[in-house]
Amino acid sequence: MTAPAEPTEVHRAPYDHSGAGMGLERWTLRAGPIEATVITLGAALHTLTAPDRSGAPAQLLLTSNDVGTLLGPAKHYGVTVGRYANRIAGSRITVDGEDHPLLPTGNGVTLHGGPDSFAHRVWEAEEIPDGVRMHLHSPDGDQGFPGALDVWVDFTLTGSELALSYRAVTSKPTVLNLTNHAYFNLAGEGRGDVLGHLLTVDADAYTPVDERQIPYGPYEPVADTPFDFTTARPIGERIHDGHPQLKLSRGYDHNWVLRERPADGPPVRAALLADPGSGRTLEVLTTEPGIQVYTANGFDGAVTGPSGAPYGPYAGVALETQHHPDSPHQPSYPSTELRPEQEFRSTTVLRLGTAG
């Protein structure tokens, strides 16, 4: 008989590094040895602490305590990304025959929702059982996207599982793609790179990209390529092997097409990350059709974490559950359209554990 999970403690406090007039809050969720903190700037998963195989705790997310850094070089760390996670080509979309120019972020694309994205907003927060609910209102035309949008994200901690549950409604037909952008290092924040972490991705195909990181067409199989993580492999095993797709971004920054999952069903496993040194494991389950794996290839030491270590290339890995990049321009991809009569729902679960 399985012992019942320990009750989750939920604590709310001002965020000490909030800056003048921002009024930020930090919410702490604690269940036994697992602790997560969420801040209202960007509805960000700010820290995540879990024990290793011997019971010693470590904080596992790349992060910063400085708000200026969170609004600057660390602007995507742990945040809720929207309105559209990943890239949209040409910084424009067409919905019901109407063209909508979007605010560009450079290189001929709109990345992660635009230059003033959800990552920069202060979200409203309220306590719910086992966690916190974040809410944001995005007005019609925000960053060029049609429709007034209301978004809710529930962070709930139950035992060793942190669930991120998204919900959204719109006043006009629009497109929507939400994710969380946490960077994980299961050895602990600032403790080297993740090239030795073992990664499994439950996907037989991925979406290859052009020099703008835009998918250029059909899915391609992962078999016999460095993108084959159907069985556990070290992230760094083939990251430097000269594959043209890896040369584009100096590592992995690609969307894997997850194996089919039941419509409106519960979250299904998408990936498993394991650190052989500490024994920590992270299982990612989701209702989404894709997962973007980004190995922090472009990190250059501009951000120094609480450990005092600057974050260089491969200091962490992002596992962004999502719809596929540039879906509004790719009719064969699962649709990201949201209409006023619909409610967007998505759930991702982060399941922490140990092995060995």
XYZ file of C-alpha atoms in Angstrom:
356
model
C 0.000 0.000 0.000
C 1.436 3.360 -1.059
C 1.774 5.950 1.680
C -0.212 9.130 1.054
C 1.767 12.082 -0.230
C 2.718 14.684 2.334
C 0.477 17.756 2.233
C 1.791 20.642 0.176
C 2.724 23.842 1.989
C 2.019 27.062 0.091
C 3.624 30.338 1.162
C 3.311 33.807 -0.362
C 5.839 36.601 0.192
C 7.059 39.796 -1.449
C 9.953 39.233 -3.819
C 12.863 41.059 -2.194
C 14.537 41.901 -5.481
C 11.376 43.287 -7.069
C 12.706 46.714 -8.053
C 10.974 50.032 -7.533
C 7.228 49.841 -7.813
C 6.948 46.406 -9.438
C 5.262 44.750 -6.457
C 6.450 41.248 -7.335
C 5.601 38.172 -5.284
C 7.317 34.836 -4.714
C 5.170 31.774 -4.064
C 6.833 28.758 -2.437
C 5.370 25.265 -2.806
C 6.838 22.549 -0.591
C 6.011 18.839 -0.400
C 8.486 16.826 1.664
C 11.972 17.293 0.154
C 10.643 18.884 -3.060
C 10.342 22.668 -3.247
C 9.345 24.935 -6.128
C 9.154 28.716 -6.197
C 7.143 30.728 -8.697
C 7.412 34.489 -9.151
C 4.803 36.794 -10.648
C 7.274 38.313 -13.132
C 6.594 36.231 -16.238
C 4.699 33.616 -14.194
C 8.146 32.053 -13.915
C 9.185 28.802 -12.328
C 12.082 30.389 -10.478
C 13.637 27.523 -8.513
C 13.131 23.778 -8.149
C 14.871 21.850 -5.379
C 15.080 18.056 -5.110
C 17.298 15.462 -3.369
C 19.919 13.246 -5.001
C 20.194 9.495 -4.469
C 21.719 10.055 -1.010
C 19.050 12.593 0.001
C 21.197 15.720 -0.433
C 19.149 18.601 -1.899
C 20.142 20.884 -4.766
C 18.462 23.668 -6.700
C 18.118 22.453 -10.305
C 17.170 25.499 -12.413
C 19.331 28.144 -14.023
C 18.083 31.377 -12.492
C 18.892 34.849 -11.218
C 17.732 36.796 -8.183
C 18.238 40.145 -9.907
C 15.161 41.573 -11.652
C 17.268 43.574 -14.078
C 18.909 40.338 -15.199
C 15.518 38.607 -15.445
C 14.325 41.406 -17.712
C 17.566 41.319 -19.704
C 19.902 38.419 -20.526
C 17.860 35.942 -18.450
C 14.495 37.122 -19.797
C 13.319 33.634 -20.780
C 14.550 31.696 -17.734
C 11.638 29.668 -16.365
C 8.961 31.988 -17.726
C 5.549 31.251 -19.157
C 6.050 31.952 -22.866
C 3.305 33.533 -24.967
C 1.417 34.423 -26.929
C 3.293 32.120 -29.254
C 6.179 29.987 -28.016
C 8.993 29.494 -30.503
C 9.140 31.212 -33.902
C 6.699 32.601 -36.463
C 8.203 33.296 -39.894
C 7.869 36.715 -41.487
C 6.422 38.232 -38.289
C 2.874 37.909 -39.596
C -0.077 35.546 -39.411
C -3.335 35.181 -41.339
C -6.488 34.271 -39.447
C -9.794 33.827 -41.295
C -8.273 35.542 -44.322
C -7.173 38.638 -42.401
C -3.490 39.507 -42.283
C -1.975 40.467 -38.906
C 1.583 41.895 -38.807
C 3.360 40.930 -35.576
C 6.079 42.824 -33.761
C 9.397 41.313 -34.873
C 12.204 40.168 -32.620
C 14.868 40.047 -35.340
C 16.153 37.743 -38.061
C 12.836 37.913 -39.910
C 10.824 36.180 -37.179
C 8.719 36.793 -34.104
C 10.159 34.707 -31.264
C 8.282 33.752 -28.086
C 5.429 36.205 -28.654
C 7.293 39.412 -29.479
C 9.701 41.887 -27.871
C 7.271 42.693 -25.014
C 6.151 39.145 -24.366
C 4.436 37.470 -21.415
C 7.918 37.041 -19.879
C 8.012 40.778 -19.098
C 4.525 41.056 -17.583
C 3.564 41.002 -13.918
C 0.884 38.341 -13.483
C -1.853 38.254 -10.850
C -1.635 35.365 -8.384
C -3.955 33.547 -6.002
C -3.608 30.452 -3.855
C -5.300 27.226 -4.961
C -5.129 23.754 -3.374
C -1.502 22.527 -3.481
C -0.295 25.552 -5.412
C -0.758 28.909 -7.052
C -2.785 30.179 -10.016
C -1.306 32.908 -12.230
C -3.523 35.063 -14.477
C -2.737 37.540 -17.247
C -4.992 39.650 -19.486
C -3.505 40.364 -22.913
C -5.464 43.038 -24.839
C -6.645 42.761 -28.428
C -3.705 43.574 -30.724
C -1.032 42.825 -28.126
C 2.249 42.421 -30.110
C 0.002 42.293 -33.198
C -2.000 39.202 -32.204
C -5.787 39.458 -32.633
C -8.233 38.960 -29.784
C -8.308 39.944 -26.125
C -6.823 36.922 -24.368
C -7.063 35.736 -20.775
C -4.508 33.137 -19.694
C -4.319 31.132 -16.472
C -1.458 28.879 -15.376
C -1.809 26.637 -12.331
C 1.391 25.443 -10.643
C 0.556 22.568 -8.295
C 2.951 20.335 -6.368
C 1.779 16.890 -5.290
C 4.437 14.611 -3.852
C 7.257 14.588 -6.400
C 5.146 15.927 -9.287
C 4.924 19.576 -10.298
C 2.029 20.121 -12.712
C 1.724 23.160 -14.989
C -1.870 23.457 -16.208
C -2.711 26.108 -18.800
C -6.086 27.549 -19.768
C -6.965 30.427 -22.111
C -9.947 32.097 -23.795
C -10.054 34.723 -26.556
C -12.507 37.348 -27.810
C -11.508 36.856 -31.487
C -10.019 34.043 -33.556
C -6.276 33.963 -32.893
C -3.290 31.624 -32.551
C -1.788 30.474 -29.269
C 1.183 28.361 -28.203
C 2.154 28.337 -24.510
C 5.098 26.705 -22.784
C 7.450 27.005 -19.825
C 11.081 27.878 -20.515
C 12.932 26.455 -17.492
C 16.557 25.378 -17.932
C 17.449 22.228 -15.976
C 20.747 20.983 -14.622
C 20.053 17.909 -12.513
C 23.536 18.015 -10.978
C 22.563 21.387 -9.518
C 22.551 24.988 -10.708
C 26.057 26.112 -11.631
C 27.586 22.628 -11.326
C 29.064 22.181 -14.771
C 27.350 21.428 -18.059
C 24.636 18.928 -18.993
C 26.479 17.148 -21.814
C 26.756 14.025 -19.644
C 23.040 13.988 -18.782
C 21.184 11.068 -20.333
C 18.195 12.103 -22.461
C 15.332 10.031 -23.808
C 12.746 11.659 -26.110
C 9.631 9.701 -27.060
C 9.675 10.852 -30.683
C 10.499 9.196 -33.996
C 10.688 12.449 -35.978
C 11.698 16.089 -35.664
C 11.187 19.337 -37.595
C 14.423 20.397 -39.343
C 14.931 24.133 -39.681
C 16.510 26.763 -41.910
C 19.053 29.398 -40.857
C 16.267 31.361 -39.112
C 15.334 28.306 -37.015
C 12.066 28.044 -38.993
C 10.871 24.533 -39.971
C 11.096 24.237 -43.733
C 8.639 21.438 -44.358
C 7.833 17.832 -43.548
C 8.946 15.953 -40.471
C 12.167 13.984 -40.792
C 12.892 10.683 -39.018
C 15.415 10.726 -36.203
C 16.738 7.241 -37.032
C 20.445 7.189 -37.875
C 20.883 10.867 -36.925
C 22.141 12.714 -33.820
C 18.458 13.462 -33.108
C 17.727 9.857 -32.171
C 17.076 9.837 -28.435
C 14.536 7.006 -28.588
C 16.825 5.275 -26.106
C 18.815 7.085 -23.434
C 21.952 8.792 -24.759
C 24.274 11.439 -23.336
C 23.262 14.860 -24.649
C 26.858 15.509 -25.695
C 27.429 12.175 -27.439
C 26.918 13.565 -30.976
C 26.340 17.282 -30.390
C 29.612 18.193 -32.145
C 29.561 15.610 -34.935
C 29.103 18.107 -37.787
C 25.489 17.377 -38.713
C 24.210 20.368 -40.757
C 21.264 20.931 -38.414
C 23.549 21.046 -35.376
C 25.920 23.457 -37.105
C 23.071 25.971 -37.526
C 22.674 26.493 -33.785
C 25.910 24.999 -32.395
C 23.904 22.282 -30.698
C 20.318 21.218 -30.171
C 17.590 23.828 -30.592
C 14.936 21.745 -32.312
C 11.374 20.538 -31.974
C 10.752 16.805 -31.680
C 7.409 15.442 -32.928
C 6.109 13.364 -30.049
C 4.451 10.028 -30.624
C 0.706 10.280 -30.984
C -1.173 10.732 -27.754
C -4.916 10.379 -27.112
C -7.003 13.479 -27.828
C -8.163 15.150 -24.606
C -6.364 12.453 -22.628
C -4.033 12.749 -19.640
C -0.404 13.831 -20.029
C 1.814 11.181 -21.644
C 5.566 10.883 -21.244
C 7.535 13.051 -23.657
C 11.071 12.884 -22.266
C 13.243 11.529 -19.479
C 16.358 13.338 -18.287
C 18.833 11.683 -15.920
C 22.092 12.764 -14.287
C 24.276 9.699 -13.643
C 26.377 11.548 -11.067
C 23.628 12.589 -8.666
C 21.080 9.963 -9.644
C 18.399 12.632 -10.121
C 15.819 12.046 -12.829
C 13.203 14.271 -14.433
C 10.308 12.758 -16.348
C 8.339 15.179 -18.515
C 4.737 14.296 -19.355
C 2.509 16.450 -21.545
C -0.644 16.749 -23.602
C 1.277 18.742 -26.247
C 2.352 17.290 -29.635
C 5.957 18.536 -29.526
C 8.918 19.307 -27.320
C 11.698 21.799 -28.058
C 15.062 20.705 -26.687
C 17.494 23.623 -26.337
C 20.938 22.988 -24.904
C 21.782 26.640 -24.127
C 24.221 26.747 -27.031
C 24.283 30.542 -27.150
C 25.033 31.134 -23.477
C 28.179 33.236 -23.081
C 28.570 33.852 -19.360
C 26.448 37.035 -19.371
C 24.338 35.595 -16.527
C 25.888 34.518 -13.235
C 23.663 32.306 -11.114
C 23.173 32.326 -7.338
C 25.965 29.730 -7.092
C 28.410 32.351 -8.398
C 29.065 30.393 -11.583
C 28.567 32.163 -14.927
C 26.380 30.243 -17.344
C 28.269 29.194 -20.462
C 27.203 26.909 -23.308
C 25.356 23.760 -22.208
C 24.946 24.977 -18.597
C 21.373 23.681 -18.719
C 18.785 22.174 -21.032
C 15.292 23.478 -21.756
C 12.541 20.925 -22.423
C 9.741 23.095 -23.805
C 6.475 21.197 -24.339
C 4.600 22.953 -27.125
C 2.907 22.910 -30.502
C 5.313 22.983 -33.408
C 7.158 26.171 -34.459
C 5.591 28.277 -37.214
C 2.405 26.181 -37.215
C 0.315 29.117 -38.586
C 2.299 28.747 -41.849
C 2.426 24.937 -41.866
C -1.050 23.501 -42.647
C 0.144 19.920 -42.086
C 1.081 20.654 -38.440
C -1.447 20.460 -35.589
C -3.437 23.691 -35.547
C -2.701 26.422 -33.014
C -5.871 28.388 -33.768
C -8.094 29.348 -30.841
C -11.609 30.643 -31.403
C -13.997 32.501 -29.062
C -16.238 29.469 -28.602
C -13.266 27.344 -27.490
C -11.159 27.057 -24.352
C -7.468 26.260 -24.674
C -6.234 23.640 -22.212
C -2.819 22.040 -21.840
C -1.001 20.229 -19.050
C 2.657 19.373 -18.487
C 3.913 17.400 -15.498
C 7.487 17.440 -14.172
C 8.052 14.226 -12.213
C 11.216 14.198 -10.087
C 12.929 11.078 -8.881
C 16.226 9.237 -8.398
C 17.833 6.186 -9.941
C 20.775 4.021 -9.012
